[in-house]
Amino acid sequence: GENVEQHPSTLSVQEGDSAVIKCTYSDSASNYFPWYKQELGKGPQLIIDIRSNVGEKKDQRIAVTLNKTAKHFSLHITETQPEDSAVYFCAAIDFGNEKLTFGTGTRLTIIP
Amino acid sequence: DGGITQSPKYLFRKEGQNVTLSCEQNLNHDAMYWYRQDPGQGLRLIYYSQIVNDFQKGDIAEGYSVSREKKESFPLTVTSAQKNPTAFYLCASSIAGKLFFGSGTQLSVL
């Protein structure tokens, strides 16, 4: 089955700086890669996603890049703000089996 | 208000007791999921259902049971066979691979 590795497990950045979280996946059949943000005591929320036919996608301060050859994808947050502090999860899915596999999460802390 | 509703938010289980966590969705999604989250860890899949009256075991199904009698509802029972039930439980529904999560139930053992 699919295995998703996520790094780093914790990340602290100064407010206004950029943050990058990286994930690798094992199953070359995976074709959809979402990123979720989880605030304390709440369920994860989808913040951005990318499909395997696209190399990069941006949404305001958030971007995701995908390298299919190397089987890795990354989340980039620019101009970080205190409200970006949360746990971020990457995931991968092969639409053929409809089962999403999650990474182990990154706790991002923005230092004011 | 559309979304996934989980109840209760906090639940306590006595030893040897079965407890049921509720999950309701009004998004008209076919697929629903239950995940377990332990402190500082990722999400592990317990059970999932692609369609009414059908469900499959996930990676950690032992000690849990589910039913899917209605499209809107996917309750999870934590049985007495689950020896370490303390965790945060998340229900989700999905469409085109995008998961929408509820706000979770924190289960603790008395």
PDB file of C-alpha atoms in Angstrom:
ATOM      1  CA  GLY A   1       0.000   0.000   0.000  1.00  0.00           C
ATOM      2  CA  GLU A   2       0.859   3.683  -0.068  1.00  0.00           C
ATOM      3  CA  ASN A   3       3.345   5.132   2.442  1.00  0.00           C
ATOM      4  CA  VAL A   4       3.649   8.886   2.966  1.00  0.00           C
ATOM      5  CA  GLU A   5       6.562  10.410   4.879  1.00  0.00           C
ATOM      6  CA  GLN A   6       6.436  14.005   6.091  1.00  0.00           C
ATOM      7  CA  HIS A   7       9.226  16.297   7.322  1.00  0.00           C
ATOM      8  CA  PRO A   8       9.898  18.086   9.540  1.00  0.00           C
ATOM      9  CA  SER A   9       7.715  17.023  12.466  1.00  0.00           C
ATOM     10  CA  THR A  10       8.035  20.470  14.056  1.00  0.00           C
ATOM     11  CA  LEU A  11       8.891  23.813  12.490  1.00  0.00           C
ATOM     12  CA  SER A  12       9.252  27.264  14.020  1.00  0.00           C
ATOM     13  CA  VAL A  13       9.580  30.348  11.842  1.00  0.00           C
ATOM     14  CA  GLN A  14       9.633  34.063  12.493  1.00  0.00           C
ATOM     15  CA  GLU A  15       6.469  35.925  11.530  1.00  0.00           C
ATOM     16  CA  GLY A  16       6.817  37.169   7.972  1.00  0.00           C
ATOM     17  CA  ASP A  17       9.277  34.461   6.944  1.00  0.00           C
ATOM     18  CA  SER A  18       8.456  31.477   4.716  1.00  0.00           C
ATOM     19  CA  ALA A  19       7.755  27.901   5.809  1.00  0.00           C
ATOM     20  CA  VAL A  20       8.261  24.755   3.755  1.00  0.00           C
ATOM     21  CA  ILE A  21       6.959  21.270   4.584  1.00  0.00           C
ATOM     22  CA  LYS A  22       7.976  18.271   2.483  1.00  0.00           C
ATOM     23  CA  CYS A  23       6.364  14.897   1.806  1.00  0.00           C
ATOM     24  CA  THR A  24       7.377  11.823  -0.149  1.00  0.00           C
ATOM     25  CA  TYR A  25       5.113   9.025  -1.312  1.00  0.00           C
ATOM     26  CA  SER A  26       5.790   5.472  -2.415  1.00  0.00           C
ATOM     27  CA  ASP A  27       2.995   4.470  -4.802  1.00  0.00           C
ATOM     28  CA  SER A  28       3.528   5.814  -8.309  1.00  0.00           C
ATOM     29  CA  ALA A  29      -0.204   5.269  -8.970  1.00  0.00           C
ATOM     30  CA  SER A  30      -1.122   8.065  -6.533  1.00  0.00           C
ATOM     31  CA  ASN A  31      -2.580  10.972  -8.468  1.00  0.00           C
ATOM     32  CA  TYR A  32      -4.043  13.431  -5.963  1.00  0.00           C
ATOM     33  CA  PHE A  33      -2.180  15.217  -3.157  1.00  0.00           C
ATOM     34  CA  PRO A  34      -4.103  17.357  -0.662  1.00  0.00           C
ATOM     35  CA  TRP A  35      -2.824  19.362   2.305  1.00  0.00           C
ATOM     36  CA  TYR A  36      -4.835  19.773   5.497  1.00  0.00           C
ATOM     37  CA  LYS A  37      -4.519  22.256   8.360  1.00  0.00           C
ATOM     38  CA  GLN A  38      -5.622  21.222  11.846  1.00  0.00           C
ATOM     39  CA  GLU A  39      -6.084  23.710  14.647  1.00  0.00           C
ATOM     40  CA  LEU A  40      -6.149  22.575  18.259  1.00  0.00           C
ATOM     41  CA  GLY A  41      -9.242  20.551  19.155  1.00  0.00           C
ATOM     42  CA  LYS A  42     -10.685  20.731  15.639  1.00  0.00           C
ATOM     43  CA  GLY A  43     -10.887  18.530  12.587  1.00  0.00           C
ATOM     44  CA  PRO A  44      -8.445  19.012   9.687  1.00  0.00           C
ATOM     45  CA  GLN A  45      -9.470  21.391   6.903  1.00  0.00           C
ATOM     46  CA  LEU A  46      -8.393  21.158   3.280  1.00  0.00           C
ATOM     47  CA  ILE A  47      -6.251  24.179   2.391  1.00  0.00           C
ATOM     48  CA  ILE A  48      -4.830  23.289  -1.012  1.00  0.00           C
ATOM     49  CA  ASP A  49      -4.486  20.287  -3.289  1.00  0.00           C
ATOM     50  CA  ILE A  50      -2.738  19.277  -6.489  1.00  0.00           C
ATOM     51  CA  ARG A  51      -3.321  16.615  -9.112  1.00  0.00           C
ATOM     52  CA  SER A  52      -0.595  14.591 -10.779  1.00  0.00           C
ATOM     53  CA  ASN A  53      -0.934  16.367 -14.125  1.00  0.00           C
ATOM     54  CA  VAL A  54       0.096  19.700 -12.556  1.00  0.00           C
ATOM     55  CA  GLY A  55       3.525  20.749 -11.238  1.00  0.00           C
ATOM     56  CA  GLU A  56       2.566  23.718  -9.087  1.00  0.00           C
ATOM     57  CA  LYS A  57      -0.520  25.401  -7.701  1.00  0.00           C
ATOM     58  CA  LYS A  58      -0.866  28.671  -5.787  1.00  0.00           C
ATOM     59  CA  ASP A  59      -3.573  30.190  -3.640  1.00  0.00           C
ATOM     60  CA  GLN A  60      -2.586  33.565  -2.203  1.00  0.00           C
ATOM     61  CA  ARG A  61       0.195  32.895   0.342  1.00  0.00           C
ATOM     62  CA  ILE A  62       0.063  29.113  -0.042  1.00  0.00           C
ATOM     63  CA  ALA A  63       1.587  27.034  -2.820  1.00  0.00           C
ATOM     64  CA  VAL A  64       2.137  23.339  -3.451  1.00  0.00           C
ATOM     65  CA  THR A  65       4.717  21.814  -5.781  1.00  0.00           C
ATOM     66  CA  LEU A  66       4.804  18.251  -7.087  1.00  0.00           C
ATOM     67  CA  ASN A  67       7.719  16.276  -8.521  1.00  0.00           C
ATOM     68  CA  LYS A  68       6.251  13.045  -9.900  1.00  0.00           C
ATOM     69  CA  THR A  69       9.616  11.626 -10.940  1.00  0.00           C
ATOM     70  CA  ALA A  70      11.044  11.952  -7.446  1.00  0.00           C
ATOM     71  CA  LYS A  71       7.658  11.223  -5.833  1.00  0.00           C
ATOM     72  CA  HIS A  72       7.687  14.183  -3.537  1.00  0.00           C
ATOM     73  CA  PHE A  73       5.521  17.250  -2.983  1.00  0.00           C
ATOM     74  CA  SER A  74       5.883  20.317  -0.804  1.00  0.00           C
ATOM     75  CA  LEU A  75       3.773  22.980   0.883  1.00  0.00           C
ATOM     76  CA  HIS A  76       5.090  26.545   0.830  1.00  0.00           C
ATOM     77  CA  ILE A  77       3.646  29.285   3.034  1.00  0.00           C
ATOM     78  CA  THR A  78       4.969  32.800   2.435  1.00  0.00           C
ATOM     79  CA  GLU A  79       4.673  35.894   4.650  1.00  0.00           C
ATOM     80  CA  THR A  80       3.669  33.737   7.602  1.00  0.00           C
ATOM     81  CA  GLN A  81       1.204  35.077  10.160  1.00  0.00           C
ATOM     82  CA  PRO A  82       0.342  33.964  13.720  1.00  0.00           C
ATOM     83  CA  GLU A  83      -2.878  32.347  12.477  1.00  0.00           C
ATOM     84  CA  ASP A  84      -0.782  29.976  10.355  1.00  0.00           C
ATOM     85  CA  SER A  85       0.268  28.198  13.572  1.00  0.00           C
ATOM     86  CA  ALA A  86      -1.300  24.719  13.386  1.00  0.00           C
ATOM     87  CA  VAL A  87      -0.550  21.117  12.491  1.00  0.00           C
ATOM     88  CA  TYR A  88      -0.309  20.456   8.753  1.00  0.00           C
ATOM     89  CA  PHE A  89      -0.862  17.058   7.142  1.00  0.00           C
ATOM     90  CA  CYS A  90      -0.023  15.974   3.637  1.00  0.00           C
ATOM     91  CA  ALA A  91      -1.808  13.058   1.989  1.00  0.00           C
ATOM     92  CA  ALA A  92      -1.790  10.986  -1.171  1.00  0.00           C
ATOM     93  CA  ILE A  93      -4.496   8.996  -2.922  1.00  0.00           C
ATOM     94  CA  ASP A  94      -4.916   6.735  -5.873  1.00  0.00           C
ATOM     95  CA  PHE A  95      -8.457   7.412  -7.065  1.00  0.00           C
ATOM     96  CA  GLY A  96      -8.692   3.753  -7.989  1.00  0.00           C
ATOM     97  CA  ASN A  97      -8.881   2.653  -4.342  1.00  0.00           C
ATOM     98  CA  GLU A  98     -10.329   5.852  -2.810  1.00  0.00           C
ATOM     99  CA  LYS A  99      -8.199   5.481   0.322  1.00  0.00           C
ATOM    100  CA  LEU A 100      -6.300   8.550   1.420  1.00  0.00           C
ATOM    101  CA  THR A 101      -2.959   7.950   3.171  1.00  0.00           C
ATOM    102  CA  PHE A 102      -1.789  10.714   5.509  1.00  0.00           C
ATOM    103  CA  GLY A 103       1.647  11.852   6.548  1.00  0.00           C
ATOM    104  CA  THR A 104       2.415  12.075  10.272  1.00  0.00           C
ATOM    105  CA  GLY A 105       1.963  15.846  10.455  1.00  0.00           C
ATOM    106  CA  THR A 106       4.083  18.972  10.994  1.00  0.00           C
ATOM    107  CA  ARG A 107       3.476  21.283  13.926  1.00  0.00           C
ATOM    108  CA  LEU A 108       4.141  24.788  12.614  1.00  0.00           C
ATOM    109  CA  THR A 109       4.691  27.583  15.132  1.00  0.00           C
ATOM    110  CA  ILE A 110       4.905  31.197  14.005  1.00  0.00           C
ATOM    111  CA  ILE A 111       7.002  33.315  16.358  1.00  0.00           C
ATOM    112  CA  PRO A 112       5.691  36.919  16.665  1.00  0.00           C
TER     113      PRO A 112
ATOM    114  CA  ASP B   1     -25.626  24.789   7.476  1.00  0.00           C
ATOM    115  CA  GLY B   2     -23.873  22.062   5.485  1.00  0.00           C
ATOM    116  CA  GLY B   3     -21.206  19.816   6.934  1.00  0.00           C
ATOM    117  CA  ILE B   4     -20.233  16.934   9.158  1.00  0.00           C
ATOM    118  CA  THR B   5     -21.614  16.802  12.686  1.00  0.00           C
ATOM    119  CA  GLN B   6     -19.964  14.645  15.318  1.00  0.00           C
ATOM    120  CA  SER B   7     -21.356  14.073  18.782  1.00  0.00           C
ATOM    121  CA  PRO B   8     -20.650  14.117  21.585  1.00  0.00           C
ATOM    122  CA  LYS B   9     -17.563  16.341  21.695  1.00  0.00           C
ATOM    123  CA  TYR B  10     -16.300  14.545  24.828  1.00  0.00           C
ATOM    124  CA  LEU B  11     -17.087  10.969  25.863  1.00  0.00           C
ATOM    125  CA  PHE B  12     -15.981   8.847  28.790  1.00  0.00           C
ATOM    126  CA  ARG B  13     -15.956   5.064  28.750  1.00  0.00           C
ATOM    127  CA  LYS B  14     -15.933   2.738  31.702  1.00  0.00           C
ATOM    128  CA  GLU B  15     -14.014  -0.516  31.483  1.00  0.00           C
ATOM    129  CA  GLY B  16     -15.968  -3.242  29.721  1.00  0.00           C
ATOM    130  CA  GLN B  17     -18.433  -0.776  28.234  1.00  0.00           C
ATOM    131  CA  ASN B  18     -19.278  -0.243  24.570  1.00  0.00           C
ATOM    132  CA  VAL B  19     -19.741   3.356  23.459  1.00  0.00           C
ATOM    133  CA  THR B  20     -21.059   4.764  20.194  1.00  0.00           C
ATOM    134  CA  LEU B  21     -19.836   7.916  18.472  1.00  0.00           C
ATOM    135  CA  SER B  22     -22.269   9.665  16.173  1.00  0.00           C
ATOM    136  CA  CYS B  23     -21.446  11.092  12.735  1.00  0.00           C
ATOM    137  CA  GLU B  24     -24.019  12.770  10.478  1.00  0.00           C
ATOM    138  CA  GLN B  25     -23.464  14.574   7.165  1.00  0.00           C
ATOM    139  CA  ASN B  26     -25.779  16.629   4.971  1.00  0.00           C
ATOM    140  CA  LEU B  27     -23.342  17.015   2.082  1.00  0.00           C
ATOM    141  CA  ASN B  28     -24.903  14.148   0.118  1.00  0.00           C
ATOM    142  CA  HIS B  29     -21.519  12.414  -0.074  1.00  0.00           C
ATOM    143  CA  ASP B  30     -21.432   8.689  -0.744  1.00  0.00           C
ATOM    144  CA  ALA B  31     -18.163   7.927   1.047  1.00  0.00           C
ATOM    145  CA  MET B  32     -17.623   8.267   4.786  1.00  0.00           C
ATOM    146  CA  TYR B  33     -14.628   7.496   7.010  1.00  0.00           C
ATOM    147  CA  TRP B  34     -13.559   7.106  10.622  1.00  0.00           C
ATOM    148  CA  TYR B  35     -10.044   8.049  11.712  1.00  0.00           C
ATOM    149  CA  ARG B  36      -8.270   7.768  15.043  1.00  0.00           C
ATOM    150  CA  GLN B  37      -5.742  10.401  16.097  1.00  0.00           C
ATOM    151  CA  ASP B  38      -3.388   9.918  19.043  1.00  0.00           C
ATOM    152  CA  PRO B  39      -1.510  12.881  20.586  1.00  0.00           C
ATOM    153  CA  GLY B  40       1.228  14.145  18.305  1.00  0.00           C
ATOM    154  CA  GLN B  41       0.487  11.520  15.680  1.00  0.00           C
ATOM    155  CA  GLY B  42      -1.133  11.296  12.303  1.00  0.00           C
ATOM    156  CA  LEU B  43      -4.529   9.967  11.294  1.00  0.00           C
ATOM    157  CA  ARG B  44      -5.098   6.234  11.168  1.00  0.00           C
ATOM    158  CA  LEU B  45      -8.044   4.799   9.245  1.00  0.00           C
ATOM    159  CA  ILE B  46     -10.460   2.643  11.259  1.00  0.00           C
ATOM    160  CA  TYR B  47     -13.332   1.951   8.838  1.00  0.00           C
ATOM    161  CA  TYR B  48     -14.682   3.432   5.646  1.00  0.00           C
ATOM    162  CA  SER B  49     -17.866   3.128   3.630  1.00  0.00           C
ATOM    163  CA  GLN B  50     -18.246   3.873  -0.070  1.00  0.00           C
ATOM    164  CA  ILE B  51     -21.981   3.325  -0.196  1.00  0.00           C
ATOM    165  CA  VAL B  52     -24.976   2.588   2.024  1.00  0.00           C
ATOM    166  CA  ASN B  53     -25.043  -0.915   3.553  1.00  0.00           C
ATOM    167  CA  ASP B  54     -21.384  -1.520   2.700  1.00  0.00           C
ATOM    168  CA  PHE B  55     -18.185  -0.803   4.622  1.00  0.00           C
ATOM    169  CA  GLN B  56     -14.569  -1.971   4.747  1.00  0.00           C
ATOM    170  CA  LYS B  57     -11.966  -2.315   7.468  1.00  0.00           C
ATOM    171  CA  GLY B  58      -9.187   0.214   7.546  1.00  0.00           C
ATOM    172  CA  ASP B  59      -5.732  -0.195   9.060  1.00  0.00           C
ATOM    173  CA  ILE B  60      -6.806  -0.439  12.726  1.00  0.00           C
ATOM    174  CA  ALA B  61     -10.339  -1.938  12.739  1.00  0.00           C
ATOM    175  CA  GLU B  62      -9.865  -4.356  15.660  1.00  0.00           C
ATOM    176  CA  GLY B  63     -12.080  -3.448  18.603  1.00  0.00           C
ATOM    177  CA  TYR B  64     -14.351  -1.200  16.541  1.00  0.00           C
ATOM    178  CA  SER B  65     -17.580  -1.701  14.607  1.00  0.00           C
ATOM    179  CA  VAL B  66     -19.647   0.468  12.262  1.00  0.00           C
ATOM    180  CA  SER B  67     -22.941   0.493  10.399  1.00  0.00           C
ATOM    181  CA  ARG B  68     -24.137   2.403   7.346  1.00  0.00           C
ATOM    182  CA  GLU B  69     -27.904   2.076   7.196  1.00  0.00           C
ATOM    183  CA  LYS B  70     -28.440   5.610   5.880  1.00  0.00           C
ATOM    184  CA  LYS B  71     -26.364   7.750   3.535  1.00  0.00           C
ATOM    185  CA  GLU B  72     -26.254  10.559   6.102  1.00  0.00           C
ATOM    186  CA  SER B  73     -25.117   8.503   9.075  1.00  0.00           C
ATOM    187  CA  PHE B  74     -22.007   6.451   9.901  1.00  0.00           C
ATOM    188  CA  PRO B  75     -21.851   5.662  13.643  1.00  0.00           C
ATOM    189  CA  LEU B  76     -18.755   4.108  15.200  1.00  0.00           C
ATOM    190  CA  THR B  77     -18.941   1.755  18.186  1.00  0.00           C
ATOM    191  CA  VAL B  78     -15.854   1.377  20.343  1.00  0.00           C
ATOM    192  CA  THR B  79     -16.226  -2.051  21.903  1.00  0.00           C
ATOM    193  CA  SER B  80     -14.794  -3.430  25.138  1.00  0.00           C
ATOM    194  CA  ALA B  81     -12.336  -5.373  22.963  1.00  0.00           C
ATOM    195  CA  GLN B  82     -10.517  -2.106  22.202  1.00  0.00           C
ATOM    196  CA  LYS B  83      -8.070  -2.034  25.100  1.00  0.00           C
ATOM    197  CA  ASN B  84      -6.618   1.396  24.451  1.00  0.00           C
ATOM    198  CA  PRO B  85      -9.528   3.540  23.269  1.00  0.00           C
ATOM    199  CA  THR B  86      -8.350   6.934  24.539  1.00  0.00           C
ATOM    200  CA  ALA B  87      -7.925   9.089  21.426  1.00  0.00           C
ATOM    201  CA  PHE B  88      -9.434  11.829  19.295  1.00  0.00           C
ATOM    202  CA  TYR B  89     -11.858  10.338  16.754  1.00  0.00           C
ATOM    203  CA  LEU B  90     -12.544  12.062  13.464  1.00  0.00           C
ATOM    204  CA  CYS B  91     -15.322  11.349  10.998  1.00  0.00           C
ATOM    205  CA  ALA B  92     -15.128  12.497   7.397  1.00  0.00           C
ATOM    206  CA  SER B  93     -17.019  12.322   4.145  1.00  0.00           C
ATOM    207  CA  SER B  94     -15.521  12.721   0.711  1.00  0.00           C
ATOM    208  CA  ILE B  95     -16.182  13.605  -2.876  1.00  0.00           C
ATOM    209  CA  ALA B  96     -13.605  13.326  -5.673  1.00  0.00           C
ATOM    210  CA  GLY B  97     -10.942  12.486  -3.110  1.00  0.00           C
ATOM    211  CA  LYS B  98     -11.497  15.636  -1.035  1.00  0.00           C
ATOM    212  CA  LEU B  99     -12.196  14.842   2.603  1.00  0.00           C
ATOM    213  CA  PHE B 100     -14.391  17.026   4.772  1.00  0.00           C
ATOM    214  CA  PHE B 101     -13.918  16.419   8.493  1.00  0.00           C
ATOM    215  CA  GLY B 102     -16.140  16.832  11.514  1.00  0.00           C
ATOM    216  CA  SER B 103     -14.914  18.574  14.649  1.00  0.00           C
ATOM    217  CA  GLY B 104     -14.033  15.320  16.397  1.00  0.00           C
ATOM    218  CA  THR B 105     -14.905  13.393  19.564  1.00  0.00           C
ATOM    219  CA  GLN B 106     -12.390  13.045  22.393  1.00  0.00           C
ATOM    220  CA  LEU B 107     -12.850   9.642  24.024  1.00  0.00           C
ATOM    221  CA  SER B 108     -11.303   8.978  27.421  1.00  0.00           C
ATOM    222  CA  VAL B 109     -11.344   5.984  29.739  1.00  0.00           C
ATOM    223  CA  LEU B 110     -12.548   6.400  33.323  1.00  0.00           C
TER     224      LEU B 110
END
